[in-house]
Amino acid sequence: MKLRIFLVTAILIPLACTAAFSQGKPSTNIPHLEKHGTATQLIVDGKPFLVLGAELNNSSASSMEYLRPLWPKIAATNLNTVLATVSWELMEPEEGRFDFSLVDGLIQDARRYNLRLIVLWFGSWKNGKSTYQPVWVKTNQQRFPLVQDEKGKGLPTLSTLSDVNRDADARAFAALMKHIREVDGEAHTVIMMQVENEVGVLGPSRDHSAAANQAFAGPVPREFMDYLQKHKDSLIPELRKRWEAAGFKTSGSWEAVFGAGMETDELFMAWNYGRYVGRVAAAGKAEYPLPMFVNTWLRQGKDKPGEDIPGGYPSGGPLPQVLDAWRAGGPAIDILAPDVHVPNYADWCAWYTQSGNPLFIPESRGDARGVAHAIATAGKYDGIGYSPFGIDRLANPEGELGKGYQVLSQVAPLILEMQGMGKVTAVLVDQETPRSKVRLGDYTIEARFNQGRGPAPGSPAVGAADRVAGLFIQLGPDDYVIVGRSMGVYFESATDATQSVGLAVVDEGQYVDGRWIPGRRLNGDETPEWKALWFGGDRYTIQRIKLYRYR
Ligand code: DGJ
């Protein structure tokens, strides 16, 4: 009898799971995204998870031997997640023959070091070019057509206007997801997937192949028109303006509906990339519905002429001005994510949190400025996580990233509890913007860069950081946890200007397994002007405080 129950269960459970996967229904146990107040969080093993990540160099995960000495250093850098490439060329060296040894090696080694993985699928594209597709794809352009420029010259970039390209990529990605489900569907070492890498056309602002020209001259697809009409009042402002300027038409060619110009070329490409990558993601999700994101090569500033126009950066990638085309074209993609290698970090975070897009940063810097950005991502923008590029070089527990993640991992559970609830926020301060104020609860909190008991404004701080973050978490009406570095922190009443604010209690300390362990009680010289907090030293520290008011 027992054996029969076991056999029935052994047969029925996997079937039931497969059926659920095929319908793309998330089982609550699979890593997934979930709303928490106004935030969207990544849930891993039933609990919210803040990705303190870092990305390997592109070629590192093609050799487990190469990675072997790196793992202990990576783990010692206090990350919880590694972002690693799995490439189509190595996974499907011959059509239909899959080799999963590298992904298996990654999963095993990550587990050994108690790390999670985000797998980056380098399929049809990487940085606008097609270099990671297998040789049998690369060398057969009759079957797998390329993008063409205005003169009809082929570029080393697979065309989005080919169902054959898309289906070959989707089949391989689905095989990868099926395999990950089989080897990791219980342990959840792999928690998210990046589909492709920094897609878009480099050079011309759109594909000029015959299929692309025909689609461009033809009507804007009905699904996109329907989306635009349905979301008319919540469209990204740039797109709404273009559509409005051309008369809010509800049908017509791309140029008739949006006007002629590079921006329309870019929108056309965004729709086509969104459709293609969305289908690849959907094929993968049908096997195993992990959260999936796409990453973006951003438009560069005016200081890099030529790189601030579509084609100078990959045209059709998921940039803010075309987010709606991606949303409409690729609904299976959960997050549109910026790779922030440009200086105006906060602007990009604001642009990428428009219309409810959850913020995840797959690539950025790993220095002191990067740590400040990681804190702001989680604290100010309710972000899912942060990942500097090139952990091969950054791995070092005493480096900026190692020190920063050590403190962030202590407060991560608190941040996650308060995200989306209006009880956590953060500010960035630096030489150009040395002061920043924010309201949290009934207090206005101001961070002052290098000011308080520290060096005079303008002079470098101890263990110099050229930009720092202040993280503020509200525990109760007068109770706060503050994380900072190289800054003074000042308080005012936000509700009654006649009241002064005093420090009732200031403790420095640490969170160990979520429990607060106080260290020194700070007062006197350690609380500048007897009314502010001072965060000195060469790393972020934590203070837990109680405020009071007096007249
Ligand atoms: C952006 C790309 O997405 C990465 O794969 C890598 O090439 C970095 N640039 C290098 O900085």
Coordinates of C-alpha atoms and ligand atoms in Angstrom, one line a residue:
M1 CA 0.0 0.0 0.0
K2 CA 2.8 2.4 1.0
L3 CA 4.6 1.6 -2.2
R4 CA 1.5 2.3 -4.2
I5 CA 1.1 5.7 -2.6
F6 CA 4.7 6.4 -3.2
L7 CA 4.5 5.4 -6.9
V8 CA 1.3 7.4 -7.5
T9 CA 2.9 10.4 -5.8
A10 CA 6.2 10.0 -7.6
I11 CA 4.3 9.9 -10.9
L12 CA 1.6 12.5 -10.2
I13 CA 3.7 15.2 -8.4
P14 CA 6.2 15.8 -11.2
L15 CA 3.3 15.7 -13.7
A16 CA 1.4 18.3 -11.7
C17 CA 4.5 20.4 -11.4
T18 CA 5.2 20.2 -15.1
A19 CA 1.6 21.2 -15.9
A20 CA 1.8 24.2 -13.5
F21 CA 5.1 25.2 -15.1
S22 CA 3.8 24.8 -18.6
Q23 CA 1.0 27.2 -17.8
G24 CA 3.5 29.6 -16.4
K25 CA 1.8 29.6 -13.0
P26 CA 4.3 30.3 -10.2
S27 CA 4.2 27.9 -7.4
T28 CA 4.8 30.0 -4.2
N29 CA 7.9 28.1 -3.5
I30 CA 9.7 29.0 -6.7
P31 CA 11.6 32.3 -6.4
H32 CA 9.1 34.9 -7.5
L33 CA 8.2 38.6 -7.3
E34 CA 5.6 39.8 -4.7
K35 CA 4.1 43.1 -3.8
H36 CA 4.9 44.5 -0.4
G37 CA 3.0 47.8 0.1
T38 CA 4.1 49.9 -2.9
A39 CA 7.4 47.8 -3.4
T40 CA 7.9 44.7 -5.5
Q41 CA 10.2 42.3 -3.7
L42 CA 12.0 39.1 -4.8
I43 CA 10.8 36.2 -2.6
V44 CA 13.3 33.3 -2.1
D45 CA 12.3 30.3 0.0
G46 CA 9.3 32.2 1.2
K47 CA 11.2 35.2 2.5
P48 CA 12.0 38.6 0.9
F49 CA 15.6 38.7 -0.5
L50 CA 17.8 41.7 -1.1
V51 CA 20.3 40.8 -3.8
L52 CA 23.8 41.9 -2.7
G53 CA 25.4 40.8 -5.9
A54 CA 28.3 41.1 -8.2
E55 CA 28.8 40.0 -11.8
L56 CA 31.6 37.9 -13.1
N57 CA 33.6 39.0 -16.1
N58 CA 32.0 37.7 -19.3
S59 CA 34.3 34.7 -20.0
S60 CA 34.9 33.6 -16.4
A61 CA 32.1 31.1 -16.1
S62 CA 33.2 29.3 -19.3
S63 CA 35.8 27.4 -17.1
M64 CA 35.1 26.0 -13.7
E65 CA 38.9 25.6 -13.2
Y66 CA 39.3 29.3 -13.7
L67 CA 36.6 30.1 -11.2
R68 CA 37.8 27.7 -8.5
P69 CA 40.3 30.0 -6.7
L70 CA 37.9 32.9 -7.1
W71 CA 34.9 31.4 -5.2
P72 CA 36.3 31.7 -1.6
K73 CA 37.4 35.3 -2.3
I74 CA 33.9 36.1 -3.7
A75 CA 32.2 34.6 -0.7
A76 CA 34.5 36.5 1.7
T77 CA 33.4 39.8 0.0
N78 CA 30.0 39.4 1.8
L79 CA 27.9 39.0 -1.3
N80 CA 24.9 36.7 -1.3
T81 CA 24.5 36.4 -5.1
V82 CA 26.8 35.9 -8.1
L83 CA 25.7 36.9 -11.6
A84 CA 27.2 34.5 -14.1
T85 CA 27.0 34.0 -17.9
V86 CA 25.7 30.8 -19.5
S87 CA 26.3 31.1 -23.3
W88 CA 24.3 29.6 -26.1
E89 CA 27.5 28.6 -28.0
L90 CA 28.8 26.4 -25.2
M91 CA 25.4 25.0 -24.2
E92 CA 24.2 23.9 -27.7
P93 CA 27.5 23.3 -29.6
E94 CA 25.5 21.2 -32.2
E95 CA 21.9 21.9 -33.0
G96 CA 19.7 19.9 -30.5
R97 CA 22.7 18.6 -28.5
F98 CA 22.8 20.3 -25.1
D99 CA 25.7 20.3 -22.7
F100 CA 24.7 21.6 -19.3
S101 CA 28.0 20.8 -17.5
L102 CA 28.9 24.5 -17.0
V103 CA 25.6 25.5 -15.5
D104 CA 25.8 22.4 -13.3
G105 CA 29.3 23.3 -12.2
L106 CA 28.2 26.9 -11.4
I107 CA 25.3 25.6 -9.3
Q108 CA 27.4 23.1 -7.4
D109 CA 30.1 25.6 -6.6
A110 CA 27.7 28.4 -5.7
R111 CA 26.1 26.0 -3.2
R112 CA 29.4 25.1 -1.7
Y113 CA 30.0 28.7 -0.8
N114 CA 26.4 29.4 0.2
L115 CA 25.8 31.8 -2.6
R116 CA 22.8 32.2 -4.9
L117 CA 23.0 32.7 -8.7
I118 CA 21.5 34.9 -11.2
V119 CA 22.1 33.3 -14.6
L120 CA 22.7 35.6 -17.6
W121 CA 21.6 34.0 -20.8
F122 CA 24.0 35.2 -23.5
G123 CA 21.8 34.0 -26.5
S124 CA 21.2 36.0 -29.6
W125 CA 22.8 39.2 -28.4
K126 CA 25.4 40.6 -26.1
N127 CA 26.0 44.4 -26.2
G128 CA 24.1 44.9 -29.4
K129 CA 26.2 42.3 -31.3
S130 CA 25.7 38.6 -31.9
T131 CA 28.9 36.9 -30.7
Y132 CA 27.7 34.2 -28.3
Q133 CA 25.4 32.2 -30.7
P134 CA 26.8 28.8 -31.7
V135 CA 29.0 28.5 -34.8
W136 CA 26.1 26.6 -36.6
V137 CA 24.1 29.8 -36.2
K138 CA 26.9 32.3 -36.9
T139 CA 27.9 30.6 -40.2
N140 CA 24.4 30.1 -41.7
Q141 CA 23.1 33.6 -42.5
Q142 CA 20.6 32.3 -45.0
R143 CA 18.8 30.5 -42.3
F144 CA 19.6 33.0 -39.4
P145 CA 19.4 36.5 -41.0
L146 CA 21.3 39.5 -39.8
V147 CA 20.4 43.1 -39.3
Q148 CA 21.3 45.3 -42.4
D149 CA 22.3 48.9 -42.5
E150 CA 20.8 51.6 -44.9
K151 CA 23.0 50.3 -47.7
G152 CA 21.9 46.7 -47.3
K153 CA 25.2 45.6 -45.7
G154 CA 24.9 42.9 -43.1
L155 CA 25.9 43.6 -39.5
P156 CA 27.1 41.0 -37.0
T157 CA 23.8 41.2 -35.3
L158 CA 20.9 38.7 -35.6
S159 CA 17.7 40.3 -36.9
T160 CA 14.7 40.5 -34.6
L161 CA 12.5 40.2 -37.7
S162 CA 13.2 36.5 -38.1
D163 CA 11.0 33.9 -36.3
V164 CA 13.7 31.3 -37.2
N165 CA 16.3 33.3 -35.1
R166 CA 13.8 33.7 -32.3
D167 CA 12.6 30.1 -32.2
A168 CA 16.1 28.7 -32.2
D169 CA 17.1 30.9 -29.2
A170 CA 13.8 30.2 -27.4
R171 CA 14.3 26.4 -27.8
A172 CA 17.8 26.6 -26.3
F173 CA 16.6 28.9 -23.4
A174 CA 13.6 26.6 -22.7
A175 CA 16.1 23.7 -22.5
L176 CA 18.2 25.6 -20.0
M177 CA 15.2 26.5 -17.8
K178 CA 14.0 22.9 -17.9
H179 CA 17.4 21.7 -16.8
I180 CA 17.6 24.3 -14.0
R181 CA 14.2 23.2 -12.8
E182 CA 15.4 19.6 -12.8
V183 CA 18.6 20.2 -10.9
D184 CA 17.6 23.2 -8.8
G185 CA 13.8 23.2 -8.5
E186 CA 14.1 22.3 -4.8
A187 CA 17.2 24.1 -3.7
H188 CA 16.6 27.4 -5.5
T189 CA 20.3 28.3 -5.9
V190 CA 19.3 30.1 -9.1
I191 CA 16.9 32.9 -8.2
M192 CA 16.5 35.0 -11.3
M193 CA 17.4 35.0 -15.0
Q194 CA 18.7 37.8 -17.2
V195 CA 17.5 37.2 -20.8
E196 CA 20.2 38.3 -23.4
N197 CA 22.6 41.1 -22.7
E198 CA 22.3 44.8 -23.6
V199 CA 20.3 44.3 -26.8
G200 CA 19.7 46.8 -29.6
V201 CA 21.1 47.8 -33.0
L202 CA 24.5 49.5 -33.0
G203 CA 25.3 51.7 -36.0
P204 CA 22.1 52.5 -37.8
S205 CA 19.0 53.5 -35.7
R206 CA 17.1 50.6 -37.1
D207 CA 17.3 47.3 -39.0
H208 CA 17.0 47.9 -42.8
S209 CA 16.7 44.3 -43.9
A210 CA 13.9 43.6 -46.3
A211 CA 11.7 42.1 -43.6
A212 CA 12.4 45.1 -41.3
N213 CA 11.6 47.6 -44.1
Q214 CA 8.4 45.9 -44.8
A215 CA 7.3 45.8 -41.1
F216 CA 8.3 49.5 -40.7
A217 CA 6.2 50.6 -43.7
G218 CA 3.3 48.4 -42.6
P219 CA 0.8 49.2 -39.8
V220 CA 1.8 49.5 -36.2
P221 CA 0.8 46.1 -34.8
R222 CA -2.7 46.0 -33.3
E223 CA -1.4 44.7 -29.9
F224 CA 0.8 47.8 -29.5
M225 CA -2.0 50.2 -30.6
D226 CA -4.4 48.5 -28.1
Y227 CA -1.8 48.9 -25.4
L228 CA -1.2 52.6 -26.2
Q229 CA -5.0 53.3 -26.0
K230 CA -5.5 51.3 -22.8
H231 CA -2.5 53.0 -21.1
K232 CA -2.9 56.4 -22.7
D233 CA -2.8 58.3 -19.4
S234 CA 0.1 56.4 -17.8
L235 CA 2.5 56.2 -20.8
I236 CA 6.1 57.3 -20.4
P237 CA 5.8 61.1 -21.1
E238 CA 8.3 61.1 -24.1
L239 CA 6.3 58.5 -25.9
R240 CA 2.9 60.1 -25.1
K241 CA 4.3 63.4 -26.5
R242 CA 5.4 61.8 -29.8
W243 CA 2.1 60.1 -30.2
E244 CA 0.2 63.3 -29.3
A245 CA 2.3 65.4 -31.7
A246 CA 1.3 63.1 -34.6
G247 CA -2.4 63.4 -33.6
F248 CA -3.0 60.4 -31.3
K249 CA -3.8 58.2 -34.4
T250 CA -5.1 54.8 -33.6
S251 CA -3.7 53.1 -36.8
G252 CA -1.2 53.7 -39.5
S253 CA 2.4 53.1 -40.3
W254 CA 5.1 53.7 -37.7
E255 CA 6.0 57.1 -39.2
A256 CA 2.3 58.1 -39.6
V257 CA 1.5 57.3 -35.9
F258 CA 4.7 58.6 -34.3
G259 CA 6.3 60.9 -36.9
A260 CA 9.5 60.3 -38.8
G261 CA 12.9 60.3 -37.1
M262 CA 15.4 58.3 -35.1
E263 CA 13.1 58.2 -32.1
T264 CA 10.5 56.3 -34.2
D265 CA 13.2 54.0 -35.5
E266 CA 14.2 53.3 -31.9
L267 CA 10.6 52.7 -30.9
F268 CA 10.1 50.3 -33.8
M269 CA 13.2 48.4 -32.7
A270 CA 12.1 48.4 -29.1
W271 CA 8.8 46.8 -30.1
N272 CA 10.6 44.1 -32.1
Y273 CA 13.3 43.4 -29.4
G274 CA 10.5 43.3 -26.8
R275 CA 8.5 40.8 -28.9
Y276 CA 11.5 38.6 -29.5
V277 CA 13.1 38.6 -26.1
G278 CA 9.6 38.4 -24.5
R279 CA 9.0 35.2 -26.5
V280 CA 12.3 33.7 -25.5
A281 CA 11.5 34.5 -21.8
A282 CA 8.0 33.1 -22.1
A283 CA 9.4 29.8 -23.6
G284 CA 11.8 29.6 -20.6
K285 CA 9.0 30.4 -18.1
A286 CA 6.8 27.7 -19.5
E287 CA 9.5 25.3 -18.2
Y288 CA 10.4 27.1 -15.0
P289 CA 9.0 30.5 -14.2
L290 CA 11.8 32.2 -12.4
P291 CA 11.7 36.1 -12.4
M292 CA 13.3 37.4 -15.6
F293 CA 14.8 40.7 -16.5
V294 CA 16.6 42.4 -19.4
N295 CA 19.5 44.8 -18.9
T296 CA 20.2 48.0 -20.8
W297 CA 23.2 49.8 -22.3
L298 CA 22.1 53.4 -21.4
R299 CA 22.1 56.5 -23.5
Q300 CA 25.4 58.3 -22.7
G301 CA 25.6 62.0 -21.8
K302 CA 26.4 64.9 -24.1
D303 CA 30.1 64.5 -23.1
K304 CA 30.2 61.5 -25.4
P305 CA 29.0 62.8 -28.7
G306 CA 27.5 60.2 -31.0
E307 CA 26.7 57.9 -28.0
D308 CA 23.6 59.8 -27.0
I309 CA 21.6 58.9 -30.1
P310 CA 19.9 55.6 -31.0
G311 CA 22.5 53.5 -32.8
G312 CA 25.3 55.3 -30.8
Y313 CA 23.8 53.3 -28.0
P314 CA 22.0 50.1 -28.9
S315 CA 18.7 51.2 -30.6
G316 CA 15.7 49.4 -29.3
G317 CA 17.1 48.3 -25.9
P318 CA 14.8 48.8 -22.9
L319 CA 15.5 52.5 -22.3
P320 CA 13.0 54.6 -20.4
Q321 CA 11.6 56.4 -23.4
V322 CA 10.6 53.1 -25.0
L323 CA 9.7 51.1 -21.8
D324 CA 6.0 51.0 -23.0
A325 CA 7.0 49.2 -26.2
W326 CA 8.9 46.6 -24.1
R327 CA 6.0 46.2 -21.7
A328 CA 3.5 45.7 -24.5
G329 CA 5.8 43.5 -26.6
G330 CA 7.3 41.3 -23.9
P331 CA 4.9 40.9 -21.0
A332 CA 6.8 37.8 -19.8
I333 CA 9.7 40.0 -18.8
D334 CA 9.3 41.1 -15.2
I335 CA 12.0 43.8 -14.9
L336 CA 13.6 46.3 -17.3
A337 CA 17.0 47.0 -15.7
P338 CA 19.6 49.7 -16.3
D339 CA 23.4 48.9 -16.3
V340 CA 24.5 52.2 -14.7
H341 CA 28.0 53.0 -15.9
V342 CA 27.1 56.8 -16.2
P343 CA 27.5 59.4 -13.4
N344 CA 23.9 60.5 -12.8
Y345 CA 22.9 57.4 -10.9
A346 CA 19.8 58.9 -9.1
D347 CA 18.3 60.1 -12.4
W348 CA 18.4 56.6 -13.9
C349 CA 16.9 55.1 -10.8
A350 CA 14.0 57.6 -11.0
W351 CA 13.5 56.9 -14.8
Y352 CA 13.5 53.1 -14.3
T353 CA 11.0 53.2 -11.5
Q354 CA 8.4 54.8 -13.7
S355 CA 5.1 53.0 -14.1
G356 CA 5.8 50.4 -11.4
N357 CA 8.9 48.9 -12.9
P358 CA 10.8 47.3 -10.0
L359 CA 14.4 48.4 -9.7
F360 CA 17.3 46.0 -10.1
I361 CA 20.8 47.1 -11.1
P362 CA 22.6 44.2 -12.8
E363 CA 25.8 46.2 -13.6
S364 CA 27.4 49.2 -12.1
R365 CA 30.5 50.2 -10.0
G366 CA 31.9 48.4 -7.0
D367 CA 33.9 51.2 -5.4
A368 CA 32.9 53.5 -2.5
R369 CA 30.5 55.3 -4.8
G370 CA 29.1 52.0 -5.8
V371 CA 28.3 51.0 -2.2
A372 CA 26.5 54.4 -1.8
H373 CA 24.5 53.5 -4.8
A374 CA 23.7 50.0 -3.5
I375 CA 22.3 51.6 -0.3
A376 CA 20.3 54.1 -2.2
T377 CA 18.9 51.5 -4.5
A378 CA 17.5 49.4 -1.6
G379 CA 16.6 52.3 0.7
K380 CA 15.3 55.0 -1.5
Y381 CA 14.0 53.1 -4.6
D382 CA 12.7 50.0 -2.9
G383 CA 15.2 48.1 -5.1
I384 CA 15.5 44.3 -5.4
G385 CA 19.3 44.5 -5.4
Y386 CA 22.5 45.8 -6.8
S387 CA 25.5 44.2 -8.6
P388 CA 28.7 45.8 -9.7
F389 CA 30.4 44.4 -12.8
G390 CA 33.7 42.5 -12.5
I391 CA 33.8 40.6 -9.2
D392 CA 36.9 38.8 -10.5
R393 CA 38.8 42.0 -9.8
L394 CA 36.7 43.4 -6.9
A395 CA 36.7 40.4 -4.6
N396 CA 38.2 41.5 -1.3
P397 CA 36.6 41.5 2.1
E398 CA 38.4 44.6 3.1
G399 CA 37.7 46.4 -0.1
E400 CA 34.9 49.0 -0.4
L401 CA 32.4 46.4 -1.7
G402 CA 33.2 43.8 1.0
K403 CA 33.0 46.4 3.8
G404 CA 29.8 47.9 2.4
Y405 CA 28.0 44.6 1.9
Q406 CA 29.0 43.5 5.4
V407 CA 26.9 46.3 6.8
L408 CA 24.1 46.1 4.2
S409 CA 23.7 42.4 5.0
Q410 CA 23.2 43.3 8.7
V411 CA 20.3 45.7 7.9
A412 CA 18.9 43.9 4.9
P413 CA 16.0 42.2 6.9
L414 CA 15.0 45.5 8.3
I415 CA 15.1 47.3 4.9
L416 CA 13.0 44.5 3.4
E417 CA 10.5 44.7 6.2
M418 CA 10.1 48.5 5.7
Q419 CA 10.3 48.7 1.9
G420 CA 7.0 49.9 0.3
M421 CA 5.7 50.9 3.7
G422 CA 7.1 54.5 3.8
K423 CA 9.4 53.6 6.7
V424 CA 12.8 53.5 4.9
T425 CA 14.6 56.0 2.8
A426 CA 18.0 57.1 1.8
V427 CA 19.9 60.1 0.5
L428 CA 23.2 60.5 -1.5
V429 CA 25.6 63.3 -0.6
D430 CA 28.9 64.4 -2.2
Q431 CA 31.0 67.4 -2.9
E432 CA 28.5 68.9 -5.4
T433 CA 25.5 68.2 -3.3
P434 CA 26.9 68.2 0.3
R435 CA 23.5 68.4 2.0
S436 CA 20.3 66.4 1.5
K437 CA 17.1 66.4 3.5
V438 CA 14.3 63.9 3.6
R439 CA 11.2 63.5 5.6
L440 CA 10.6 60.2 7.4
G441 CA 7.8 59.9 9.9
D442 CA 7.4 63.2 11.8
Y443 CA 11.1 64.2 11.4
T444 CA 13.1 65.8 8.6
I445 CA 16.5 64.2 8.5
E446 CA 19.4 66.0 6.9
A447 CA 22.7 64.3 5.9
R448 CA 25.7 66.7 5.6
F449 CA 28.7 65.3 3.7
N450 CA 31.9 65.3 5.9
Q451 CA 30.3 67.7 8.3
G452 CA 29.9 67.3 12.1
R453 CA 32.8 66.1 14.0
G454 CA 34.6 65.1 10.8
P455 CA 36.9 67.0 8.5
A456 CA 35.8 70.5 7.4
P457 CA 33.5 70.5 4.3
G458 CA 35.5 70.2 1.2
S459 CA 38.4 68.2 2.7
P460 CA 38.6 64.5 2.0
A461 CA 37.1 62.2 4.7
V462 CA 39.0 59.5 6.5
G463 CA 39.2 56.5 4.1
A464 CA 37.9 59.0 1.4
A465 CA 34.6 58.2 -0.2
D466 CA 33.6 60.8 -2.8
R467 CA 29.9 60.1 -2.5
V468 CA 28.2 58.5 0.4
A469 CA 24.7 57.3 1.4
G470 CA 22.7 57.9 4.5
L471 CA 20.1 55.2 5.1
F472 CA 17.2 55.9 7.5
I473 CA 14.8 53.3 8.9
Q474 CA 11.9 54.2 11.1
L475 CA 11.2 51.7 13.9
G476 CA 8.7 53.8 15.8
P477 CA 7.4 57.4 16.1
D478 CA 10.8 58.6 17.6
D479 CA 13.0 55.6 17.0
Y480 CA 15.3 55.2 14.0
V481 CA 18.1 53.1 12.7
I482 CA 20.6 55.1 10.7
V483 CA 23.5 53.8 8.5
G484 CA 26.1 56.3 7.4
R485 CA 29.6 57.2 6.6
S486 CA 31.6 60.4 6.4
M487 CA 28.5 62.5 7.4
G488 CA 26.8 64.4 10.1
V489 CA 23.0 63.7 10.5
Y490 CA 20.7 66.4 11.8
F491 CA 17.0 66.4 12.7
E492 CA 14.1 68.8 12.7
S493 CA 10.5 68.4 13.6
A494 CA 8.5 68.1 10.4
T495 CA 5.2 68.8 12.2
D496 CA 5.9 71.7 14.5
A497 CA 8.6 74.2 13.7
T498 CA 8.5 75.7 17.3
Q499 CA 9.9 72.4 18.7
S500 CA 13.6 71.6 18.9
V501 CA 14.7 68.0 18.5
G502 CA 17.1 66.4 20.9
L503 CA 18.8 63.0 21.0
A504 CA 17.3 61.0 23.9
V505 CA 19.5 57.9 23.2
V506 CA 22.2 57.1 20.6
D507 CA 23.8 53.7 20.5
E508 CA 26.2 52.4 17.9
G509 CA 26.0 48.7 17.4
Q510 CA 25.5 45.8 15.0
Y511 CA 22.7 43.5 13.9
V512 CA 23.6 39.8 14.3
D513 CA 21.1 37.4 12.8
G514 CA 18.6 40.2 12.9
R515 CA 19.1 41.0 16.6
W516 CA 20.4 44.4 17.7
I517 CA 23.6 44.2 19.8
P518 CA 24.5 47.6 21.2
G519 CA 28.0 48.7 21.5
R520 CA 29.1 52.2 22.8
R521 CA 26.5 54.6 24.1
L522 CA 27.3 57.8 22.1
N523 CA 27.1 61.2 23.7
G524 CA 29.2 64.4 24.2
D525 CA 32.0 64.7 21.6
E526 CA 30.6 61.8 19.6
T527 CA 27.3 63.7 19.0
P528 CA 28.3 66.9 17.3
E529 CA 26.8 70.1 18.8
W530 CA 25.0 67.7 21.1
K531 CA 22.2 67.4 18.6
A532 CA 23.5 65.5 15.6
L533 CA 25.0 62.1 14.8
W534 CA 28.5 61.7 13.4
F535 CA 29.5 58.8 11.1
G536 CA 33.3 58.8 10.8
G537 CA 35.8 56.1 9.9
D538 CA 36.6 54.2 6.7
R539 CA 33.3 52.3 6.5
Y540 CA 29.6 52.5 7.1
T541 CA 28.4 52.0 10.7
I542 CA 25.0 51.7 12.3
Q543 CA 23.5 53.8 15.0
R544 CA 20.1 53.2 16.7
I545 CA 18.6 56.3 18.2
K546 CA 15.6 57.7 20.1
L547 CA 14.6 61.4 19.5
Y548 CA 12.7 63.8 21.7
R549 CA 11.3 67.3 21.4
Y550 CA 11.6 70.4 23.5
R551 CA 10.7 74.1 23.4
Ligands
DGJ1 C1 28.5 46.0 -20.3 C2 28.2 44.6 -20.7 O1 26.8 44.3 -20.5 C3 29.0 43.6 -19.9 O2 28.8 42.3 -20.4 C4 30.5 44.0 -19.9 O3 30.9 43.9 -21.2 C5 30.6 45.4 -19.4 N1 29.9 46.3 -20.2 C6 32.1 45.8 -19.4 O4 32.2 47.0 -18.7

